[in-house]
Amino acid sequence: MPAHTLPSPVRLLATSGPGQPEASPELEQLYRSFERELLVPLWTEIGDLMPVHPKSKATPHLWRWENLVALAGRAGQIVPVGRGGERRALALANPSLGGKPYATPTLWAAIQYLMPGEDAPEHRHSQHAFRFIVEGEGVWTVVNGDSIRMSRGDFLPQSGWNWHSHHNAASAPMAWIDGLDIPFSCYTESQFFEFGRDQVAEAEKAKPERCRSERLWGYPGLRPVAQPEQLTATPLLAYRWANTDRALAEQLALEAEGHPATLSPGHAAVRYTNPTNGRDVLPTIRAEMHRVRAGAQTEVRREVGSSVYQVFDGSGTVTVGARAWMVARGDMFVVPSWVPFSARAEVPASAAGSLDLFRFGDAPIFEALHAQRVRIG
Ligand code: 1HN
């Protein structure tokens, strides 16, 4: 049997510095013995194990929507969607996460594309997911038999272990983004997956304007008394753009009238919540929409945990750590843990515009563990 060896990154080297022993032949021998026994002394490691604040492996990165859509469209021409591959989805791979299809250490983000008349087959998984639609319409997603219209600006949470399939009922292709907690569930080795029926009944491919969950749960401040009091994931399966837009516009209008309503001057924000408890829509994923008034700038914020943003509308500049990008509709970018983030909305040449940013992140995980911290400024 070959002796165990530690992978080279943890091969023990005598180093100089505070708290380090003098290099000597005896120390070398001791370190080789540690290696043979698969032991690592803390004094050589503590700086990496316990940095003074989070130092993310992920890097800030931006993907341009025009490239994402162009490549998804090419895949639409030559890659069929069906059982086995399951989804025509292209995942954003953060350049410093070892080639894995992970946008951040906890979050998966992708553009998904369906050609006219196409079906993405039914399955379910324990990972929590959502869809957000930056442009287009015509696809219905069927979640446990409830057919949900997908249109620009809508947010559709889909908690783990619910059956789902998608159907493009329109005569044009449609793209949208998916977010899932796949990296987190991989890291915690908690994944389950099951195939569903190969064909969804035609009757389930209904195209209602409003899905059953909206008809039951979609009224602010009103809950159906017959339903459970507390649900860990939201029972409301579609959050419509008209409501989100109105909520943001009113925050800015109230601010202009002198009433406190916004996060900071010119920066309105809403969080999508579970109507049974007011908490995040999904156990592992927080989702929000932010609106920055033309010419305004958000405060600089650092948070424990990572986020992915998609520009919903408008244009401006986003600054993530040492990177800054001019962004426009559809562009997606990553804000790693504890990296400072701010956004400034461009002043458009004509008409009053604002910068709308859809954001999703892993904050519920850290809040549940009492590990959340935020620093402003
Ligand atoms: C999935 O089921 C969807 O239902 C999207 O649209 C992305 C990525 C990995 C595994 C399952 C969807 C997915 C996924």
Short mmCIF file of C-alpha atoms and ligand atoms in Angstrom, two decimals:
data_model
loop_
_atom_site.label_atom_id
_atom_site.label_comp_id
_atom_site.label_asym_id
_atom_site.label_seq_id
_atom_site.Cartn_x
_atom_site.Cartn_y
_atom_site.Cartn_z
CA MET A 1 0.00 0.00 0.00
CA PRO A 2 1.42 3.42 -0.89
CA ALA A 3 1.73 5.78 2.04
CA HIS A 4 -0.87 8.51 2.18
CA THR A 5 0.30 11.84 0.92
CA LEU A 6 -1.36 15.15 1.43
CA PRO A 7 -2.20 17.00 -1.78
CA SER A 8 0.56 19.47 -2.55
CA PRO A 9 -1.25 22.67 -1.48
CA VAL A 10 -1.10 21.45 2.11
CA ARG A 11 2.43 20.04 2.01
CA LEU A 12 3.95 21.42 5.12
CA LEU A 13 6.74 23.89 4.69
CA ALA A 14 8.64 25.53 7.46
CA THR A 15 8.09 29.26 7.10
CA SER A 16 9.39 32.21 8.99
CA GLY A 17 7.11 34.73 10.59
CA PRO A 18 5.22 35.38 13.80
CA GLY A 19 4.35 32.25 15.69
CA GLN A 20 6.42 29.99 13.40
CA PRO A 21 9.12 27.67 14.72
CA GLU A 22 12.77 28.00 13.62
CA ALA A 23 13.57 25.91 10.55
CA SER A 24 15.76 22.93 11.48
CA PRO A 25 16.31 19.33 10.36
CA GLU A 26 14.24 18.21 13.38
CA LEU A 27 11.33 20.44 12.30
CA GLU A 28 11.54 19.05 8.76
CA GLN A 29 11.37 15.54 10.19
CA LEU A 30 8.45 16.46 12.41
CA TYR A 31 6.54 17.96 9.46
CA ARG A 32 7.13 14.84 7.31
CA SER A 33 5.79 12.74 10.18
CA PHE A 34 2.72 14.95 10.40
CA GLU A 35 2.16 14.40 6.68
CA ARG A 36 2.41 10.63 6.99
CA GLU A 37 -0.24 10.70 9.74
CA LEU A 38 -2.43 13.18 7.78
CA LEU A 39 -2.08 15.83 10.43
CA VAL A 40 -1.89 19.57 9.81
CA PRO A 41 -0.63 21.87 12.56
CA LEU A 42 -2.85 24.89 13.07
CA TRP A 43 0.10 27.31 13.36
CA THR A 44 0.82 26.92 9.63
CA GLU A 45 -2.79 27.39 8.60
CA ILE A 46 -4.57 29.81 10.84
CA GLY A 47 -4.36 32.81 8.50
CA ASP A 48 -6.26 30.92 5.77
CA LEU A 49 -8.69 29.21 8.11
CA MET A 50 -9.59 32.36 9.99
CA PRO A 51 -9.17 35.48 7.89
CA VAL A 52 -10.17 38.67 9.63
CA HIS A 53 -13.13 38.95 7.25
CA PRO A 54 -14.52 36.81 4.40
CA LYS A 55 -12.11 36.61 1.45
CA SER A 56 -14.16 35.11 -1.34
CA LYS A 57 -12.64 32.75 -3.88
CA ALA A 58 -15.24 34.06 -6.32
CA THR A 59 -14.36 37.11 -8.39
CA PRO A 60 -16.62 39.92 -9.53
CA HIS A 61 -17.59 39.10 -13.10
CA LEU A 62 -20.02 40.38 -15.74
CA TRP A 63 -21.82 38.54 -18.53
CA ARG A 64 -23.38 40.65 -21.31
CA TRP A 65 -26.99 39.78 -22.13
CA GLU A 66 -26.47 40.12 -25.86
CA ASN A 67 -23.83 37.38 -25.72
CA LEU A 68 -25.94 35.15 -23.50
CA VAL A 69 -28.99 35.45 -25.77
CA ALA A 70 -26.97 34.99 -28.96
CA LEU A 71 -25.35 31.79 -27.66
CA ALA A 72 -28.58 30.43 -26.18
CA GLY A 73 -30.22 31.10 -29.55
CA ARG A 74 -27.51 29.16 -31.36
CA ALA A 75 -27.98 26.29 -28.92
CA GLY A 76 -31.71 26.53 -29.71
CA GLN A 77 -30.90 25.81 -33.37
CA ILE A 78 -28.78 22.73 -32.80
CA VAL A 79 -29.35 21.29 -29.32
CA PRO A 80 -32.66 19.53 -28.66
CA VAL A 81 -34.29 19.80 -25.24
CA GLY A 82 -35.58 16.60 -23.72
CA ARG A 83 -35.26 13.80 -21.23
CA GLY A 84 -31.73 13.29 -19.98
CA GLY A 85 -30.34 16.76 -20.63
CA GLU A 86 -33.59 18.14 -19.13
CA ARG A 87 -33.04 21.83 -19.81
CA ARG A 88 -31.39 24.02 -22.46
CA ALA A 89 -29.69 26.12 -19.83
CA LEU A 90 -26.27 27.79 -19.93
CA ALA A 91 -24.78 28.31 -16.50
CA LEU A 92 -22.59 31.28 -15.59
CA ALA A 93 -19.23 29.87 -14.47
CA ASN A 94 -17.34 32.22 -12.19
CA PRO A 95 -13.76 32.33 -13.54
CA SER A 96 -12.22 31.58 -10.15
CA LEU A 97 -14.37 28.65 -9.06
CA GLY A 98 -12.29 25.98 -10.77
CA GLY A 99 -14.35 25.61 -13.94
CA LYS A 100 -17.46 24.58 -12.05
CA PRO A 101 -20.78 25.91 -13.41
CA TYR A 102 -21.20 28.08 -10.32
CA ALA A 103 -21.80 31.83 -10.40
CA THR A 104 -20.83 32.05 -6.72
CA PRO A 105 -19.80 29.46 -4.10
CA THR A 106 -23.50 28.90 -3.25
CA LEU A 107 -25.49 30.02 -6.31
CA TRP A 108 -26.17 28.68 -9.77
CA ALA A 109 -27.39 31.12 -12.41
CA ALA A 110 -28.24 30.42 -16.01
CA ILE A 111 -29.99 31.60 -19.11
CA GLN A 112 -32.57 29.09 -20.29
CA TYR A 113 -34.03 29.01 -23.82
CA LEU A 114 -37.07 27.30 -25.34
CA MET A 115 -37.97 27.28 -29.02
CA PRO A 116 -41.59 27.71 -30.13
CA GLY A 117 -43.71 24.68 -29.27
CA GLU A 118 -40.95 23.06 -27.22
CA ASP A 119 -41.45 21.32 -23.88
CA ALA A 120 -38.86 20.98 -21.13
CA PRO A 121 -39.67 17.66 -19.44
CA GLU A 122 -41.14 17.21 -15.97
CA HIS A 123 -38.87 16.47 -13.03
CA ARG A 124 -38.30 17.50 -9.44
CA HIS A 125 -35.27 18.15 -7.29
CA SER A 126 -34.56 19.10 -3.72
CA GLN A 127 -32.72 22.26 -4.83
CA HIS A 128 -34.67 25.49 -4.51
CA ALA A 129 -35.07 27.49 -7.71
CA PHE A 130 -36.68 30.49 -9.30
CA ARG A 131 -37.18 32.01 -12.72
CA PHE A 132 -36.96 35.68 -13.60
CA ILE A 133 -37.97 37.10 -16.96
CA VAL A 134 -36.11 40.08 -18.37
CA GLU A 135 -37.79 39.98 -21.78
CA GLY A 136 -40.39 38.06 -23.73
CA GLU A 137 -43.45 35.99 -22.98
CA GLY A 138 -45.19 32.87 -24.19
CA VAL A 139 -43.78 30.20 -21.88
CA TRP A 140 -45.88 28.65 -19.15
CA THR A 141 -44.19 26.69 -16.38
CA VAL A 142 -46.30 23.95 -14.81
CA VAL A 143 -45.58 23.46 -11.09
CA ASN A 144 -47.47 20.56 -9.53
CA GLY A 145 -50.16 20.91 -12.19
CA ASP A 146 -50.51 24.70 -11.79
CA SER A 147 -49.77 26.41 -15.11
CA ILE A 148 -47.97 29.72 -14.57
CA ARG A 149 -47.58 32.41 -17.22
CA MET A 150 -44.07 33.87 -17.55
CA SER A 151 -43.84 37.48 -18.76
CA ARG A 152 -41.33 40.31 -18.59
CA GLY A 153 -40.59 41.39 -15.04
CA ASP A 154 -42.25 38.41 -13.37
CA PHE A 155 -40.51 36.51 -10.59
CA LEU A 156 -41.45 32.85 -10.14
CA PRO A 157 -40.08 31.07 -7.08
CA GLN A 158 -40.14 27.30 -7.13
CA SER A 159 -39.17 25.61 -3.91
CA GLY A 160 -37.53 22.20 -3.76
CA TRP A 161 -39.24 18.89 -4.52
CA ASN A 162 -42.10 20.28 -6.60
CA TRP A 163 -42.74 18.72 -10.03
CA HIS A 164 -42.13 21.17 -12.85
CA SER A 165 -41.97 21.38 -16.63
CA HIS A 166 -42.00 24.27 -19.10
CA HIS A 167 -43.92 24.74 -22.31
CA ASN A 168 -43.39 27.39 -24.98
CA ALA A 169 -46.87 28.11 -26.37
CA ALA A 170 -45.73 31.08 -28.47
CA SER A 171 -44.44 31.34 -32.02
CA ALA A 172 -41.13 32.89 -30.93
CA PRO A 173 -38.27 31.55 -28.81
CA MET A 174 -38.15 32.71 -25.20
CA ALA A 175 -35.24 33.18 -22.82
CA TRP A 176 -35.26 33.71 -19.08
CA ILE A 177 -32.89 33.26 -16.15
CA ASP A 178 -32.89 30.50 -13.55
CA GLY A 179 -31.33 30.73 -10.11
CA LEU A 180 -30.81 27.69 -7.90
CA ASP A 181 -28.92 26.78 -4.73
CA ILE A 182 -27.08 23.96 -6.55
CA PRO A 183 -23.54 24.75 -5.34
CA PHE A 184 -24.76 24.95 -1.75
CA SER A 185 -26.60 21.65 -2.00
CA CYS A 186 -23.57 20.03 -3.67
CA TYR A 187 -21.27 21.26 -0.95
CA THR A 188 -23.65 20.05 1.77
CA GLU A 189 -24.31 16.77 -0.08
CA SER A 190 -28.05 17.10 0.29
CA GLN A 191 -29.31 16.62 -3.30
CA PHE A 192 -32.21 14.48 -4.50
CA PHE A 193 -33.63 14.31 -8.03
CA GLU A 194 -36.46 12.41 -9.71
CA PHE A 195 -37.72 12.24 -13.30
CA GLY A 196 -41.42 12.90 -13.85
CA ARG A 197 -43.79 11.88 -16.61
CA ASP A 198 -42.33 12.00 -20.13
CA GLN A 199 -45.42 13.79 -21.42
CA VAL A 200 -47.47 16.30 -19.46
CA ALA A 201 -51.22 15.95 -20.15
CA GLU A 202 -52.47 18.46 -22.73
CA ALA A 203 -55.04 19.63 -20.17
CA GLU A 204 -52.15 20.73 -17.94
CA LYS A 205 -50.76 22.90 -20.74
CA ALA A 206 -53.51 25.41 -20.09
CA LYS A 207 -52.54 29.05 -20.59
CA PRO A 208 -54.37 30.94 -17.87
CA GLU A 209 -53.59 34.61 -17.32
CA ARG A 210 -53.45 33.93 -13.57
CA CYS A 211 -52.37 30.65 -12.05
CA ARG A 212 -54.20 28.88 -9.22
CA SER A 213 -51.64 29.99 -6.62
CA GLU A 214 -52.14 33.65 -7.59
CA ARG A 215 -55.90 33.27 -7.42
CA LEU A 216 -55.54 31.84 -3.91
CA TRP A 217 -52.65 33.86 -2.43
CA GLY A 218 -52.17 36.94 -4.59
CA TYR A 219 -53.88 39.66 -2.52
CA PRO A 220 -51.73 41.95 -0.33
CA GLY A 221 -52.51 41.50 3.35
CA LEU A 222 -55.12 38.80 2.81
CA ARG A 223 -54.59 35.13 3.48
CA PRO A 224 -56.95 32.24 2.75
CA VAL A 225 -58.12 31.04 6.17
CA ALA A 226 -58.44 27.44 4.96
CA GLN A 227 -54.70 27.23 4.15
CA PRO A 228 -51.78 26.36 6.47
CA GLU A 229 -50.63 29.22 8.70
CA GLN A 230 -46.91 28.82 8.10
CA LEU A 231 -45.17 27.49 5.04
CA THR A 232 -41.36 27.46 4.87
CA ALA A 233 -41.43 28.30 1.16
CA THR A 234 -43.85 30.69 -0.46
CA PRO A 235 -47.15 29.27 -1.75
CA LEU A 236 -47.39 32.23 -4.16
CA LEU A 237 -45.77 31.07 -7.41
CA ALA A 238 -45.82 34.29 -9.44
CA TYR A 239 -44.88 37.84 -8.39
CA ARG A 240 -46.04 40.07 -11.22
CA TRP A 241 -44.14 43.01 -12.61
CA ALA A 242 -47.07 45.42 -12.35
CA ASN A 243 -47.00 45.10 -8.53
CA THR A 244 -43.21 45.28 -8.25
CA ASP A 245 -43.06 48.33 -10.50
CA ARG A 246 -45.81 50.11 -8.58
CA ALA A 247 -44.20 49.38 -5.21
CA LEU A 248 -40.87 50.84 -6.36
CA ALA A 249 -42.43 53.86 -8.06
CA GLU A 250 -44.41 54.66 -4.89
CA GLN A 251 -41.30 54.49 -2.70
CA LEU A 252 -39.62 57.10 -4.87
CA ALA A 253 -42.82 59.18 -5.04
CA LEU A 254 -43.21 59.08 -1.25
CA GLU A 255 -39.58 60.09 -0.81
CA ALA A 256 -40.12 63.03 -3.17
CA GLU A 257 -43.10 64.04 -1.02
CA GLY A 258 -40.88 64.05 2.05
CA HIS A 259 -41.90 60.70 3.60
CA PRO A 260 -39.28 58.11 4.55
CA ALA A 261 -39.63 55.19 2.17
CA THR A 262 -36.35 54.37 0.48
CA LEU A 263 -33.12 52.64 1.49
CA SER A 264 -31.14 55.80 0.75
CA PRO A 265 -31.92 58.89 -1.32
CA GLY A 266 -33.06 57.78 -4.76
CA HIS A 267 -32.68 54.07 -4.00
CA ALA A 268 -35.93 52.11 -3.70
CA ALA A 269 -35.97 48.38 -3.03
CA VAL A 270 -38.47 45.58 -2.44
CA ARG A 271 -37.93 42.02 -1.35
CA TYR A 272 -40.08 39.15 -2.62
CA THR A 273 -41.59 37.48 0.45
CA ASN A 274 -43.57 34.48 1.59
CA PRO A 275 -47.10 35.72 2.36
CA THR A 276 -47.49 33.24 5.24
CA ASN A 277 -44.65 34.68 7.32
CA GLY A 278 -43.18 37.75 5.60
CA ARG A 279 -39.81 36.05 5.29
CA ASP A 280 -37.79 35.19 2.20
CA VAL A 281 -39.56 33.32 -0.61
CA LEU A 282 -37.18 30.35 -0.43
CA PRO A 283 -35.24 28.82 2.48
CA THR A 284 -31.88 29.43 0.80
CA ILE A 285 -32.48 32.27 -1.66
CA ARG A 286 -33.38 35.93 -1.19
CA ALA A 287 -34.68 37.87 -4.17
CA GLU A 288 -35.16 41.62 -4.49
CA MET A 289 -35.77 44.34 -7.06
CA HIS A 290 -33.90 47.63 -6.71
CA ARG A 291 -34.59 50.91 -8.48
CA VAL A 292 -32.02 53.69 -8.55
CA ARG A 293 -33.37 57.06 -9.67
CA ALA A 294 -31.57 58.61 -12.66
CA GLY A 295 -28.47 60.38 -11.38
CA ALA A 296 -28.65 58.75 -7.92
CA GLN A 297 -26.13 56.37 -6.43
CA THR A 298 -26.63 53.61 -3.88
CA GLU A 299 -24.66 53.46 -0.66
CA VAL A 300 -21.59 51.24 -0.76
CA ARG A 301 -22.53 47.96 0.92
CA ARG A 302 -20.70 44.81 1.95
CA GLU A 303 -22.60 41.72 3.02
CA VAL A 304 -21.76 38.24 4.15
CA GLY A 305 -22.88 35.93 1.34
CA SER A 306 -22.93 36.34 -2.40
CA SER A 307 -25.38 37.77 -4.92
CA VAL A 308 -26.07 37.69 -8.61
CA TYR A 309 -27.66 40.70 -10.29
CA GLN A 310 -29.44 41.13 -13.57
CA VAL A 311 -30.12 44.57 -15.00
CA PHE A 312 -33.86 44.68 -15.61
CA ASP A 313 -34.05 48.12 -17.13
CA GLY A 314 -32.15 51.35 -17.63
CA SER A 315 -28.41 51.77 -17.65
CA GLY A 316 -25.72 52.90 -15.31
CA THR A 317 -22.48 51.94 -13.69
CA VAL A 318 -22.02 49.20 -11.13
CA THR A 319 -18.92 48.94 -8.99
CA VAL A 320 -17.99 45.58 -7.46
CA GLY A 321 -14.77 45.71 -5.47
CA ALA A 322 -12.07 46.91 -7.87
CA ARG A 323 -14.23 46.37 -10.98
CA ALA A 324 -16.68 48.84 -12.53
CA TRP A 325 -18.89 48.24 -15.55
CA MET A 326 -21.34 50.25 -17.60
CA VAL A 327 -24.39 48.01 -17.71
CA ALA A 328 -27.61 47.79 -19.70
CA ARG A 329 -30.71 45.62 -19.87
CA GLY A 330 -30.12 41.93 -19.23
CA ASP A 331 -26.47 42.15 -18.18
CA MET A 332 -25.64 39.83 -15.28
CA PHE A 333 -22.91 40.18 -12.70
CA VAL A 334 -21.67 38.62 -9.49
CA VAL A 335 -21.04 40.27 -6.12
CA PRO A 336 -18.97 37.91 -3.95
CA SER A 337 -19.16 37.78 -0.17
CA TRP A 338 -17.96 40.93 1.61
CA VAL A 339 -16.98 42.69 -1.62
CA PRO A 340 -18.23 46.30 -1.64
CA PHE A 341 -21.00 47.02 -4.12
CA SER A 342 -22.64 50.19 -5.36
CA ALA A 343 -24.64 51.26 -8.39
CA ARG A 344 -25.20 54.58 -10.10
CA ALA A 345 -28.03 55.22 -12.54
CA GLU A 346 -27.15 57.07 -15.70
CA VAL A 347 -28.94 60.31 -16.46
CA PRO A 348 -30.59 59.55 -19.77
CA ALA A 349 -30.43 62.07 -22.59
CA SER A 350 -34.22 62.16 -22.80
CA ALA A 351 -37.07 61.24 -20.42
CA ALA A 352 -36.60 60.43 -16.74
CA GLY A 353 -35.13 56.92 -16.53
CA SER A 354 -33.95 54.80 -13.65
CA LEU A 355 -31.78 51.74 -13.20
CA ASP A 356 -33.74 48.63 -12.18
CA LEU A 357 -31.65 45.79 -10.78
CA PHE A 358 -32.97 42.33 -10.02
CA ARG A 359 -30.90 40.70 -7.32
CA PHE A 360 -30.77 37.23 -5.79
CA GLY A 361 -28.52 36.02 -3.04
CA ASP A 362 -27.92 33.44 -0.35
CA ALA A 363 -28.62 35.68 2.69
CA PRO A 364 -31.31 33.39 4.22
CA ILE A 365 -28.64 30.75 4.83
CA PHE A 366 -26.48 33.15 6.82
CA GLU A 367 -29.42 34.69 8.65
CA ALA A 368 -30.60 31.24 9.74
CA LEU A 369 -27.10 30.59 11.11
CA HIS A 370 -26.85 34.03 12.74
CA ALA A 371 -23.78 34.61 10.56
CA GLN A 372 -25.11 37.57 8.59
CA ARG A 373 -23.29 40.88 8.71
CA VAL A 374 -23.75 44.01 6.67
CA ARG A 375 -21.46 47.02 6.51
CA ILE A 376 -22.51 50.23 4.87
CA GLY A 377 -20.00 52.79 3.68
C1 1HN B 1 -33.84 22.78 -13.64
O1 1HN B 1 -34.76 21.87 -13.32
C2 1HN B 1 -34.23 23.96 -14.26
O2 1HN B 1 -36.52 23.46 -14.17
C3 1HN B 1 -33.29 24.92 -14.54
O3 1HN B 1 -35.90 25.02 -15.48
C4 1HN B 1 -31.98 24.70 -14.25
C5 1HN B 1 -30.23 23.28 -13.39
C6 1HN B 1 -29.81 22.12 -12.85
C7 1HN B 1 -30.73 21.13 -12.54
C8 1HN B 1 -32.07 21.34 -12.78
C9 1HN B 1 -35.65 24.17 -14.64
C10 1HN B 1 -31.56 23.51 -13.66
C11 1HN B 1 -32.50 22.54 -13.35
#
